[in-house]
Amino acid sequence: MFTVFGHSGSAERRELSSDHLHLALGRSCHHRSGYVDINVKMGLVFGLLWLFNIFLEGIHCQGVYAPPTVRIIHSGHACNIEEERYTERVYTIREGETLELACLVSGHPRPQIRWTKTAGSASDRFQDSSVFNETLRIIRIQRHQGGRYYCKAENGLGSPAIKSIRVDVYYLDDPIVTVHQSIGEAKEQFYYERTVFLRCMANSNPPVRYSWRRGKEFLSQGSDKGVEIYEPFFTQGETKILKLKNLRPQDYANYSCIASVRNVCGIPEKNVLFKLSNKTASPTIKLLVEDPIVVNPGQSVTLVCVTSGGEPTPTLTWVRNTDELSKKSRLNGGTLTLPSISMEEAGVYSCVASNNVGNPAKKSTAIVVRGLKKGRFWITPDPYHNDDNIQIGREVKISCQVEATPPEELLFSWLKNGRPLRSSERMVITHTDPDVQPGTTNLDIIDLKFTDFGTYTCVAALKNGGIPEVSIDVNISSTTVPPELTVPRGKSPMVVQEGDTVDLQCLVSGKPKPIILWSRADKEVPMPDGSLQTESYDGVLRIVNVSREMTGTYRCATSQYNGFNVKPREALVELTVQYPPVVEPVFTEIRQGLGRAFTLNCRVLRAHPSKVLKYEWKLGTRLLTMGQFDQRDETDYHVRALNREGYGEYTCEVTNEAGAGACRFLVTGRAYAPEFYYDTYSALWQNRPRVYGFKLQWTQQNPLSVDRIVAYRLGMKQTGQSRWWEQEIPMEGAIAKGELITHNLTELIKPEAYLVRLTPITRFGEGDSTDRIIRYSAPVNPHLREFQCSFEDEAVCMFTQDKTDDFDWTRHSAATRDTKYTPNTGPSSDRAGSKQGFYMYIETSRPRLEGEKARLLTPTFNVAHKSPYGTVTAAPTYCFGFYYHMYGKHIGALNAYLRQKGHSGSNSSLWNLVGNQGDRWKQAKVNIHPIASFQLVLEGIRGPGIEGDIAIDDVTIEEGECKDPPPNSKCFFLFIPGNSCQPWTYTSSRTNQP
């Protein structure tokens, strides 16, 4: 149970200081009432001054609004975070680990966050969309997911804030050794007294380092006169070649290639073993099948490939036309079975043998699946006459075309009225070359006679049978005439409404009737089904659910097959699609207070027909006004003074012959949602040991657009619970735009999180609600009394990295830190002994250099107890404490400084320590007496080597002097200018004065 209360029963309303956003909240915006009653006796001048003061305060209250800022912090399993040139941040992670990047934003209203990624020249969006939340998490990251990740924050004020970090995914694949003989020396004994090359390759990031071993002996350049080790120039370090010159008996041995990325990210080295002997040979294979293999559809085909040589034993694989095999194929070693083969599975099948010695062996065979398809015919009138008709005494040719596999097996025969027809002087039968596809046969009838009328049948078959024949009937008679095309009366133009089904029709006459081809008159425009041409056997093109884009001219034409081989006949059909008016806005919500005037506008974007447009304005079902459009394409409705009956949905309906379009306006007095202020400095404070308090702050979105907000309904519940607590917070007077309202929440139970819901209330009723989550974390108080930070939060208690140093501190835990890469340094747990707990440390491995510095800054703290004139009555005393871990033979130094506002360019040294302090956490404490707002700076300096990681944890600042300071602290003193405690630093060209 908890209690929710405000200041004296209501919320405190303030605005942020514009010059120092992280300081305490400043003055209130004083004008509270929306009504002005100036006593005439006070005089016009005083009245104007009073109004001007209100105006200035209204402007000042806008100061809480701020454009977004953004920074990226990391957690998860990073190997290293580097700051490269031009402040590029590089996050290194091992493949298969979890990537976790958090985007911390500030700004008001709360910025919207979007993560995107680019890699190389291509843009890569995760799962076809951007990620719209603060934390980007990729589980089991893969190498292709490396690249630059951008966090973009925008809230409508100023330009969006964008930060990026490059993610470098490290990996190492198993190495592969391939063996080759010098060119021109291949004879019967492949490797006997020959020069041999062993090439080792492995895919990796970062670049791999190779080493060779013969048996247990490591080989290096110059260690053996018969061995040469080198990297080919063109490979850029991607491979390492071991050259065995003039092969000797001792060179027959086991060779190991070891690939290593120097244990970065804890990636272990990998190796591969190759046995070289006088039997080592490249693969040879045999195919135990015919070439080609001719089969009928439905048959089962088995291809057998066997190795005839090769050491080591080659691996056999099958490929089809360089593509993958069909899913139903079965592979067993070198035997490939294709059950119930189809014509689509025909092609060239290759058996490939590889053992990484020499070049792979490859042998192929073609599978031919027999079949017949696509039978067509056409009739060609006498070419020596301009008339396309068939007449007695003239020549006529009938052509028949069929696709056959294999083409050389194609056989044609002709029948007349069902009886075999042989070639003669007047009936000439010819065939095209069987190598030309598709196969065609022609029947030329010379000097057509009446007795030649009848049905001619073209029969196509394959030599050895097993495949159904294809028969095509062609009737030649006195009624065989060329085609003609016409459009039926009333079928063009066709006027239809959007969404209807329409039939476009062309009447075709003639015998035989050819296939009709439909297309758009503009040949580049596709048909409704997406194709450029559509076939129709009855001359009708049916379009279902016709749309406005289908308006236009359509062409119907006779095909030159399955009919007369003459110039195509064409006809055109016009299609007009009517559609209702398209208007804007389709829907708009308008928020207004009582007694105010406003105008609703509805505009027509397009319509067909566009003439005779009518409109009707309604409120609910009540007709307000109606009319007809003249020269304008828009209509307005004016409300002079809004009353309660004027709230509701207004509709403007615009109609034409095809239907209606409607603009809808919801006029409401609902207040807009409040905007929670997330950048409150030290919103959370300690109350009692088991409870905490929270300063809830918000502004009101567009407070003047509706009636005055009289109260807020505050609802709260513990996350995961169903019970809500509610309270009403009254508001006195009008709320200004940008005015910051504060309400204190107390008695919140540690460490529970709470869902807070805030709803504005006007005389209209409840407005839009806004939710936020309140979580407990170590407090950061602007008027400092106590500060604790153990770095368990991703936000690291509002610590920041110094922008003028050489590299950054890193948040890490012992559970994820790579101890193999930098052994004998760094902590094995956090200060409390937990391997899952977090701490901050400096990583001194590559590319860090001796003397480079990393500085970590605390939040800015205010000094309490000011006099009414803003000066400090007495310098307060605080105890600054922290735990440090300085273990390793290359430890540099750890320094602590005090940085105060108004003391630009000078950091006062508080404490320092140099060198190895052993593998344990130790505590440091020092008293400080700041006289202005201040920060504390922790500076780590890299020593002479990689075993120099320095860590800190459990930073505290407490009011009062330090109690029982530890004996190993090097400097304890009050803040007095000129104190003799000096920080440790390097005297080199890289030294930066802090």
CSV table of C-alpha atoms in Angstrom, one decimal, residues 89-481:
chain,number,residue,atom,x,y,z
A,89,ARG,CA,32.4,4.2,-32.2
A,90,VAL,CA,33.2,0.6,-32.9
A,91,TYR,CA,31.5,-2.2,-30.9
A,92,THR,CA,33.2,-5.6,-31.3
A,93,ILE,CA,31.2,-8.7,-30.6
A,94,ARG,CA,31.7,-12.5,-31.2
A,95,GLU,CA,29.4,-14.2,-33.6
A,96,GLY,CA,26.6,-16.1,-31.8
A,97,GLU,CA,26.6,-13.7,-28.8
A,98,THR,CA,23.8,-11.2,-28.0
A,99,LEU,CA,24.0,-7.7,-29.2
A,100,GLU,CA,22.4,-5.1,-26.9
A,101,LEU,CA,22.5,-1.4,-27.7
A,102,ALA,CA,20.5,1.1,-25.7
A,103,CYS,CA,19.6,4.6,-27.0
A,104,LEU,CA,19.3,7.1,-24.2
A,105,VAL,CA,17.4,10.2,-25.2
A,106,SER,CA,16.4,13.5,-23.7
A,107,GLY,CA,14.1,16.2,-24.9
A,108,HIS,CA,10.5,17.3,-24.4
A,109,PRO,CA,8.0,16.1,-25.6
A,110,ARG,CA,9.5,12.6,-25.2
A,111,PRO,CA,11.3,11.8,-28.5
A,112,GLN,CA,10.3,8.8,-30.6
A,113,ILE,CA,13.2,6.4,-31.2
A,114,ARG,CA,14.0,4.4,-34.3
A,115,TRP,CA,16.9,2.1,-34.9
A,116,THR,CA,18.1,1.4,-38.5
A,117,LYS,CA,21.1,-0.2,-40.0
A,118,THR,CA,23.3,0.2,-43.1
A,119,ALA,CA,25.9,-2.2,-44.3
A,120,GLY,CA,28.2,-1.4,-47.2
A,121,SER,CA,26.3,0.0,-50.1
A,122,ALA,CA,23.0,-1.7,-49.3
A,123,SER,CA,20.5,-0.6,-46.7
A,124,ASP,CA,19.4,-3.4,-44.4
A,125,ARG,CA,16.4,-3.1,-42.3
A,126,PHE,CA,15.7,-5.6,-39.6
A,127,GLN,CA,12.8,-7.9,-40.4
A,128,ASP,CA,11.7,-5.5,-43.2
A,129,SER,CA,11.0,-2.7,-40.6
A,130,SER,CA,12.8,-0.4,-38.3
A,131,VAL,CA,13.0,-1.1,-34.6
A,132,PHE,CA,11.0,1.5,-32.6
A,133,ASN,CA,12.2,1.1,-29.0
A,134,GLU,CA,15.1,2.2,-26.9
A,135,THR,CA,16.9,-1.1,-26.7
A,136,LEU,CA,18.1,-2.9,-29.8
A,137,ARG,CA,18.7,-6.6,-29.0
A,138,ILE,CA,19.9,-9.2,-31.5
A,139,ILE,CA,20.2,-12.7,-30.1
A,140,ARG,CA,22.9,-14.9,-31.6
A,141,ILE,CA,24.2,-12.2,-33.9
A,142,GLN,CA,25.6,-13.4,-37.3
A,143,ARG,CA,28.4,-12.0,-39.4
A,144,HIS,CA,26.1,-10.5,-42.0
A,145,GLN,CA,24.4,-8.4,-39.2
A,146,GLY,CA,27.6,-6.4,-38.7
A,147,GLY,CA,27.5,-2.8,-39.9
A,148,ARG,CA,26.6,0.7,-38.8
A,149,TYR,CA,23.6,1.0,-36.6
A,150,TYR,CA,21.8,4.4,-36.2
A,151,CYS,CA,19.6,5.6,-33.4
A,152,LYS,CA,17.3,8.4,-34.5
A,153,ALA,CA,15.3,10.4,-32.0
A,154,GLU,CA,12.7,13.1,-33.0
A,155,ASN,CA,10.0,14.9,-31.2
A,156,GLY,CA,9.0,17.6,-33.8
A,157,LEU,CA,11.3,20.2,-32.4
A,158,GLY,CA,14.4,21.1,-34.4
A,159,SER,CA,16.2,18.5,-36.4
A,160,PRO,CA,16.2,14.8,-35.4
A,161,ALA,CA,19.1,13.7,-33.2
A,162,ILE,CA,21.1,10.9,-34.7
A,163,LYS,CA,24.0,8.8,-33.3
A,164,SER,CA,25.6,5.8,-34.7
A,165,ILE,CA,27.9,2.9,-33.7
A,166,ARG,CA,29.6,0.4,-36.0
A,167,VAL,CA,29.2,-3.2,-34.9
A,168,ASP,CA,32.1,-5.4,-35.9
A,169,VAL,CA,31.2,-9.2,-35.7
A,170,TYR,CA,34.2,-11.4,-35.1
A,171,TYR,CA,34.3,-15.0,-36.2
A,172,LEU,CA,36.7,-17.8,-37.3
A,173,ASP,CA,35.6,-20.7,-39.6
A,174,ASP,CA,37.4,-24.0,-39.7
A,175,PRO,CA,40.4,-23.8,-42.0
A,176,ILE,CA,40.6,-25.8,-45.3
A,177,VAL,CA,43.8,-27.1,-46.8
A,178,THR,CA,44.1,-27.6,-50.6
A,179,VAL,CA,47.0,-29.3,-52.3
A,180,HIS,CA,48.4,-28.5,-55.7
A,181,GLN,CA,51.4,-29.5,-57.8
A,182,SER,CA,53.5,-27.1,-59.8
A,183,ILE,CA,52.1,-26.6,-63.3
A,184,GLY,CA,53.6,-28.8,-66.1
A,185,GLU,CA,55.1,-31.4,-63.9
A,186,ALA,CA,52.1,-33.7,-63.5
A,187,LYS,CA,53.0,-37.2,-64.6
A,188,GLU,CA,52.2,-40.8,-63.6
A,189,GLN,CA,53.5,-40.4,-60.0
A,190,PHE,CA,51.7,-37.2,-59.0
A,191,TYR,CA,53.9,-36.1,-56.1
A,192,TYR,CA,57.1,-38.1,-56.5
A,193,GLU,CA,60.0,-35.7,-56.7
A,194,ARG,CA,57.7,-32.8,-57.5
A,195,THR,CA,57.1,-29.3,-56.0
A,196,VAL,CA,54.0,-29.3,-53.9
A,197,PHE,CA,51.9,-26.4,-52.6
A,198,LEU,CA,49.7,-26.7,-49.5
A,199,ARG,CA,47.3,-23.8,-49.3
A,200,CYS,CA,45.5,-23.0,-46.1
A,201,MET,CA,42.4,-20.7,-46.1
A,202,ALA,CA,39.9,-19.7,-43.4
A,203,ASN,CA,37.1,-17.1,-43.4
A,204,SER,CA,37.5,-14.8,-40.4
A,205,ASN,CA,37.2,-11.3,-38.9
A,206,PRO,CA,39.6,-9.9,-38.0
A,207,PRO,CA,42.2,-11.3,-40.5
A,208,VAL,CA,43.5,-14.7,-39.6
A,209,ARG,CA,47.1,-15.6,-38.7
A,210,TYR,CA,48.3,-18.9,-40.0
A,211,SER,CA,51.0,-21.2,-38.8
A,212,TRP,CA,52.2,-24.6,-40.1
A,213,ARG,CA,53.3,-27.7,-38.3
A,214,ARG,CA,54.8,-30.9,-39.7
A,215,GLY,CA,54.1,-33.6,-37.2
A,216,LYS,CA,55.0,-31.9,-33.9
A,217,GLU,CA,57.5,-29.5,-35.5
A,218,PHE,CA,56.5,-25.9,-36.1
A,219,LEU,CA,57.6,-24.7,-39.5
A,220,SER,CA,58.8,-21.2,-40.2
A,221,GLN,CA,60.4,-19.4,-43.1
A,222,GLY,CA,64.1,-20.5,-43.1
A,223,SER,CA,63.8,-23.3,-40.7
A,224,ASP,CA,64.1,-25.9,-43.5
A,225,LYS,CA,65.8,-25.3,-46.9
A,226,GLY,CA,63.2,-27.5,-48.6
A,227,VAL,CA,60.3,-25.4,-47.2
A,228,GLU,CA,59.1,-22.0,-48.1
A,229,ILE,CA,56.1,-20.2,-46.5
A,230,TYR,CA,54.6,-17.2,-48.0
A,231,GLU,CA,51.3,-15.2,-48.7
A,232,PRO,CA,50.4,-14.6,-52.3
A,233,PHE,CA,50.3,-10.9,-53.0
A,234,PHE,CA,46.8,-10.9,-54.5
A,235,THR,CA,45.2,-12.6,-51.5
A,236,GLN,CA,45.8,-9.8,-49.0
A,237,GLY,CA,46.5,-12.1,-46.2
A,238,GLU,CA,43.5,-14.4,-46.7
A,239,THR,CA,45.6,-17.5,-47.3
A,240,LYS,CA,49.0,-19.0,-46.4
A,241,ILE,CA,51.0,-21.3,-48.7
A,242,LEU,CA,53.4,-23.9,-47.6
A,243,LYS,CA,55.7,-24.8,-50.5
A,244,LEU,CA,57.6,-28.1,-50.5
A,245,LYS,CA,60.4,-27.8,-53.0
A,246,ASN,CA,61.5,-30.9,-54.9
A,247,LEU,CA,59.6,-33.3,-52.6
A,248,ARG,CA,61.8,-35.4,-50.3
A,249,PRO,CA,61.0,-38.6,-48.3
A,250,GLN,CA,60.9,-36.6,-45.0
A,251,ASP,CA,58.2,-34.4,-46.6
A,252,TYR,CA,55.7,-37.3,-46.5
A,253,ALA,CA,54.1,-36.5,-43.2
A,254,ASN,CA,51.1,-35.1,-41.3
A,255,TYR,CA,50.8,-31.3,-41.8
A,256,SER,CA,48.6,-29.1,-39.6
A,257,CYS,CA,47.5,-25.7,-40.5
A,258,ILE,CA,46.6,-23.6,-37.4
A,259,ALA,CA,44.3,-20.6,-37.9
A,260,SER,CA,44.1,-18.0,-35.2
A,261,VAL,CA,42.7,-14.5,-34.6
A,262,ARG,CA,44.9,-14.1,-31.5
A,263,ASN,CA,42.1,-15.1,-29.2
A,264,VAL,CA,40.2,-11.9,-29.6
A,265,CYS,CA,36.7,-12.1,-28.2
A,266,GLY,CA,37.8,-15.5,-26.7
A,267,ILE,CA,37.7,-17.1,-30.2
A,268,PRO,CA,40.0,-20.2,-29.9
A,269,GLU,CA,42.4,-21.2,-32.6
A,270,LYS,CA,41.3,-23.8,-35.1
A,271,ASN,CA,43.4,-26.4,-37.0
A,272,VAL,CA,43.1,-28.9,-39.8
A,273,LEU,CA,45.2,-32.0,-40.5
A,274,PHE,CA,46.4,-33.2,-43.9
A,275,LYS,CA,48.3,-36.4,-44.5
A,276,LEU,CA,50.7,-36.1,-47.4
A,277,SER,CA,52.1,-39.4,-48.8
A,278,ASN,CA,53.4,-40.9,-52.1
A,279,LYS,CA,49.8,-42.1,-52.7
A,280,THR,CA,48.3,-38.6,-52.5
A,281,ALA,CA,46.5,-38.0,-55.7
A,282,SER,CA,43.7,-35.8,-57.1
A,283,PRO,CA,40.3,-37.5,-57.7
A,284,THR,CA,39.2,-39.5,-60.7
A,285,ILE,CA,35.7,-40.8,-61.3
A,286,LYS,CA,33.6,-43.0,-63.6
A,287,LEU,CA,29.9,-42.7,-64.6
A,288,LEU,CA,28.2,-46.1,-64.9
A,289,VAL,CA,25.4,-44.6,-67.1
A,290,GLU,CA,24.8,-43.9,-70.8
A,291,ASP,CA,25.0,-40.4,-72.2
A,292,PRO,CA,22.4,-39.2,-73.0
A,293,ILE,CA,19.7,-41.0,-71.0
A,294,VAL,CA,16.4,-41.0,-72.8
A,295,VAL,CA,13.4,-41.9,-70.6
A,296,ASN,CA,9.6,-41.5,-70.6
A,297,PRO,CA,7.8,-39.3,-68.0
A,298,GLY,CA,7.0,-41.2,-64.8
A,299,GLN,CA,10.0,-43.6,-65.1
A,300,SER,CA,12.6,-43.8,-62.3
A,301,VAL,CA,16.1,-42.9,-63.2
A,302,THR,CA,19.3,-43.9,-61.3
A,303,LEU,CA,22.6,-42.3,-61.9
A,304,VAL,CA,25.7,-44.1,-60.5
A,305,CYS,CA,29.1,-42.4,-60.0
A,306,VAL,CA,32.1,-44.2,-58.5
A,307,THR,CA,35.6,-43.0,-57.7
A,308,SER,CA,38.4,-44.6,-59.6
A,309,GLY,CA,41.3,-42.9,-57.8
A,310,GLY,CA,42.2,-40.2,-55.4
A,311,GLU,CA,43.9,-40.0,-51.9
A,312,PRO,CA,42.4,-38.9,-49.5
A,313,THR,CA,39.1,-40.6,-50.5
A,314,PRO,CA,37.1,-38.1,-52.5
A,315,THR,CA,33.7,-36.8,-51.6
A,316,LEU,CA,31.0,-37.2,-54.3
A,317,THR,CA,28.2,-34.7,-55.0
A,318,TRP,CA,25.6,-34.4,-57.8
A,319,VAL,CA,24.4,-31.1,-59.3
A,320,ARG,CA,21.9,-30.3,-62.1
A,321,ASN,CA,22.6,-27.5,-64.5
A,322,THR,CA,24.7,-25.9,-61.7
A,323,ASP,CA,21.5,-25.7,-59.7
A,324,GLU,CA,20.2,-27.7,-56.7
A,325,LEU,CA,18.6,-31.1,-57.2
A,326,SER,CA,14.8,-31.4,-57.1
A,327,LYS,CA,13.4,-32.0,-53.6
A,328,LYS,CA,12.1,-35.5,-54.4
A,329,SER,CA,15.6,-36.8,-55.6
A,330,ARG,CA,17.4,-39.3,-53.3
A,331,LEU,CA,21.2,-39.2,-52.9
A,332,ASN,CA,23.2,-42.1,-51.4
A,333,GLY,CA,26.9,-41.6,-51.8
A,334,GLY,CA,27.6,-41.5,-55.5
A,335,THR,CA,24.1,-42.9,-56.4
A,336,LEU,CA,21.4,-40.4,-57.4
A,337,THR,CA,17.8,-41.6,-57.8
A,338,LEU,CA,15.1,-39.6,-59.5
A,339,PRO,CA,11.7,-41.3,-58.9
A,340,SER,CA,8.9,-40.7,-61.3
A,341,ILE,CA,10.8,-38.2,-63.4
A,342,SER,CA,9.0,-35.3,-65.2
A,343,MET,CA,9.9,-33.2,-68.2
A,344,GLU,CA,10.8,-30.3,-65.9
A,345,GLU,CA,13.6,-32.4,-64.3
A,346,ALA,CA,15.3,-33.0,-67.6
A,347,GLY,CA,18.8,-31.5,-68.0
A,348,VAL,CA,22.5,-32.0,-67.5
A,349,TYR,CA,23.5,-33.9,-64.3
A,350,SER,CA,27.1,-33.7,-63.1
A,351,CYS,CA,29.0,-35.8,-60.6
A,352,VAL,CA,31.7,-33.8,-58.8
A,353,ALA,CA,34.5,-35.5,-56.8
A,354,SER,CA,36.7,-33.4,-54.5
A,355,ASN,CA,39.4,-34.3,-51.9
A,356,ASN,CA,41.1,-30.9,-51.8
A,357,VAL,CA,44.0,-32.3,-53.9
A,358,GLY,CA,44.4,-30.7,-57.3
A,359,ASN,CA,41.2,-29.8,-59.1
A,360,PRO,CA,37.9,-31.4,-58.5
A,361,ALA,CA,36.9,-34.2,-61.0
A,362,LYS,CA,33.6,-33.7,-62.9
A,363,LYS,CA,31.7,-35.9,-65.4
A,364,SER,CA,28.3,-35.2,-66.8
A,365,THR,CA,25.4,-36.9,-68.5
A,366,ALA,CA,22.2,-35.5,-70.0
A,367,ILE,CA,18.7,-36.8,-69.1
A,368,VAL,CA,16.2,-36.4,-71.9
A,369,VAL,CA,12.5,-36.8,-70.9
A,370,ARG,CA,10.5,-37.7,-74.0
A,371,GLY,CA,7.3,-35.7,-74.7
A,372,LEU,CA,5.1,-33.7,-77.1
A,373,LYS,CA,3.4,-30.3,-76.4
A,374,LYS,CA,2.1,-27.1,-77.9
A,375,GLY,CA,0.3,-28.2,-81.1
A,376,ARG,CA,-0.7,-25.4,-83.5
A,377,PHE,CA,-1.9,-25.0,-87.1
A,378,TRP,CA,-2.5,-22.3,-89.6
A,379,ILE,CA,-3.9,-22.0,-93.1
A,380,THR,CA,-2.1,-19.9,-95.7
A,381,PRO,CA,-4.1,-18.8,-98.9
A,382,ASP,CA,-2.5,-18.7,-102.3
A,383,PRO,CA,0.4,-16.1,-101.9
A,384,TYR,CA,0.1,-15.1,-105.6
A,385,HIS,CA,-3.3,-13.5,-105.2
A,386,ASN,CA,-4.3,-10.5,-103.1
A,387,ASP,CA,-7.5,-12.1,-102.0
A,388,ASP,CA,-7.3,-13.9,-98.7
A,389,ASN,CA,-10.1,-16.3,-99.5
A,390,ILE,CA,-9.7,-20.0,-100.4
A,391,GLN,CA,-11.0,-20.6,-104.0
A,392,ILE,CA,-11.2,-23.5,-106.4
A,393,GLY,CA,-8.2,-23.7,-108.7
A,394,ARG,CA,-5.8,-21.9,-106.3
A,395,GLU,CA,-3.1,-23.1,-104.0
A,396,VAL,CA,-3.7,-23.5,-100.2
A,397,LYS,CA,-1.2,-24.6,-97.5
A,398,ILE,CA,-1.9,-26.2,-94.2
A,399,SER,CA,0.9,-26.0,-91.6
A,400,CYS,CA,1.1,-28.0,-88.3
A,401,GLN,CA,3.6,-27.3,-85.5
A,402,VAL,CA,4.5,-29.4,-82.4
A,403,GLU,CA,7.3,-29.2,-79.8
A,404,ALA,CA,9.0,-32.6,-79.3
A,405,THR,CA,11.7,-34.0,-77.0
A,406,PRO,CA,13.9,-35.4,-78.4
A,407,PRO,CA,13.3,-33.5,-81.6
A,408,GLU,CA,15.0,-36.1,-83.8
A,409,GLU,CA,12.3,-38.7,-82.8
A,410,LEU,CA,9.4,-36.5,-84.1
A,411,LEU,CA,7.3,-38.1,-86.8
A,412,PHE,CA,4.4,-36.4,-88.7
A,413,SER,CA,1.7,-38.1,-90.7
A,414,TRP,CA,-1.4,-36.7,-92.4
A,415,LEU,CA,-5.0,-38.0,-92.7
A,416,LYS,CA,-7.8,-36.8,-94.9
A,417,ASN,CA,-11.2,-37.7,-93.5
A,418,GLY,CA,-9.6,-40.3,-91.3
A,419,ARG,CA,-7.6,-42.0,-94.1
A,420,PRO,CA,-3.8,-41.9,-94.5
A,421,LEU,CA,-2.6,-39.2,-97.0
A,422,ARG,CA,0.6,-39.6,-98.9
A,423,SER,CA,2.7,-36.9,-100.7
A,424,SER,CA,1.9,-36.6,-104.4
A,425,GLU,CA,2.3,-34.0,-107.2
A,426,ARG,CA,-0.8,-32.1,-106.1
A,427,MET,CA,-0.6,-33.0,-102.4
A,428,VAL,CA,2.9,-32.1,-101.3
A,429,ILE,CA,4.0,-33.0,-97.8
A,430,THR,CA,7.2,-31.4,-96.4
A,431,HIS,CA,8.9,-31.4,-93.0
A,432,THR,CA,11.3,-29.0,-91.5
A,433,ASP,CA,14.8,-30.0,-90.4
A,434,PRO,CA,14.5,-32.1,-87.2
A,435,ASP,CA,17.2,-30.1,-85.5
A,436,VAL,CA,15.0,-26.9,-85.8
A,437,GLN,CA,12.6,-26.5,-82.9
A,438,PRO,CA,9.6,-26.6,-82.9
A,439,GLY,CA,9.0,-29.2,-85.6
A,440,THR,CA,6.8,-28.2,-88.5
A,441,THR,CA,5.1,-30.0,-91.3
A,442,ASN,CA,3.3,-28.5,-94.3
A,443,LEU,CA,0.6,-29.9,-96.6
A,444,ASP,CA,0.5,-27.9,-99.9
A,445,ILE,CA,-2.6,-28.5,-102.0
A,446,ILE,CA,-1.9,-27.4,-105.6
A,447,ASP,CA,-4.9,-26.4,-107.8
A,448,LEU,CA,-7.6,-26.9,-105.2
A,449,LYS,CA,-10.6,-29.0,-106.4
A,450,PHE,CA,-14.0,-29.5,-105.0
A,451,THR,CA,-13.0,-33.1,-104.2
A,452,ASP,CA,-10.2,-31.7,-101.9
A,453,PHE,CA,-12.7,-30.4,-99.5
A,454,GLY,CA,-12.7,-32.3,-96.2
A,455,THR,CA,-11.1,-32.6,-92.8
A,456,TYR,CA,-7.3,-32.9,-92.7
A,457,THR,CA,-5.6,-34.3,-89.6
A,458,CYS,CA,-2.0,-33.7,-88.7
A,459,VAL,CA,-0.7,-36.4,-86.4
A,460,ALA,CA,2.5,-36.0,-84.4
A,461,ALA,CA,4.2,-38.9,-82.6
A,462,LEU,CA,7.6,-40.1,-81.4
A,463,LYS,CA,9.5,-42.9,-83.0
A,464,ASN,CA,9.6,-45.5,-80.3
A,465,GLY,CA,6.1,-44.8,-78.9
A,466,GLY,CA,5.3,-44.7,-75.2
A,467,ILE,CA,4.0,-41.1,-75.6
A,468,PRO,CA,0.4,-40.2,-76.6
A,469,GLU,CA,0.1,-38.8,-80.1
A,470,VAL,CA,-1.0,-35.2,-80.8
A,471,SER,CA,-3.7,-34.8,-83.4
A,472,ILE,CA,-4.8,-31.5,-85.0
A,473,ASP,CA,-7.9,-31.3,-87.3
A,474,VAL,CA,-8.2,-28.6,-90.0
A,475,ASN,CA,-11.4,-28.4,-92.1
A,476,ILE,CA,-11.1,-27.1,-95.7
A,477,SER,CA,-14.5,-26.4,-97.4
A,478,SER,CA,-16.4,-23.8,-99.3
A,479,THR,CA,-17.2,-22.2,-95.9
A,480,THR,CA,-13.5,-21.9,-94.9
A,481,VAL,CA,-13.1,-18.1,-95.0
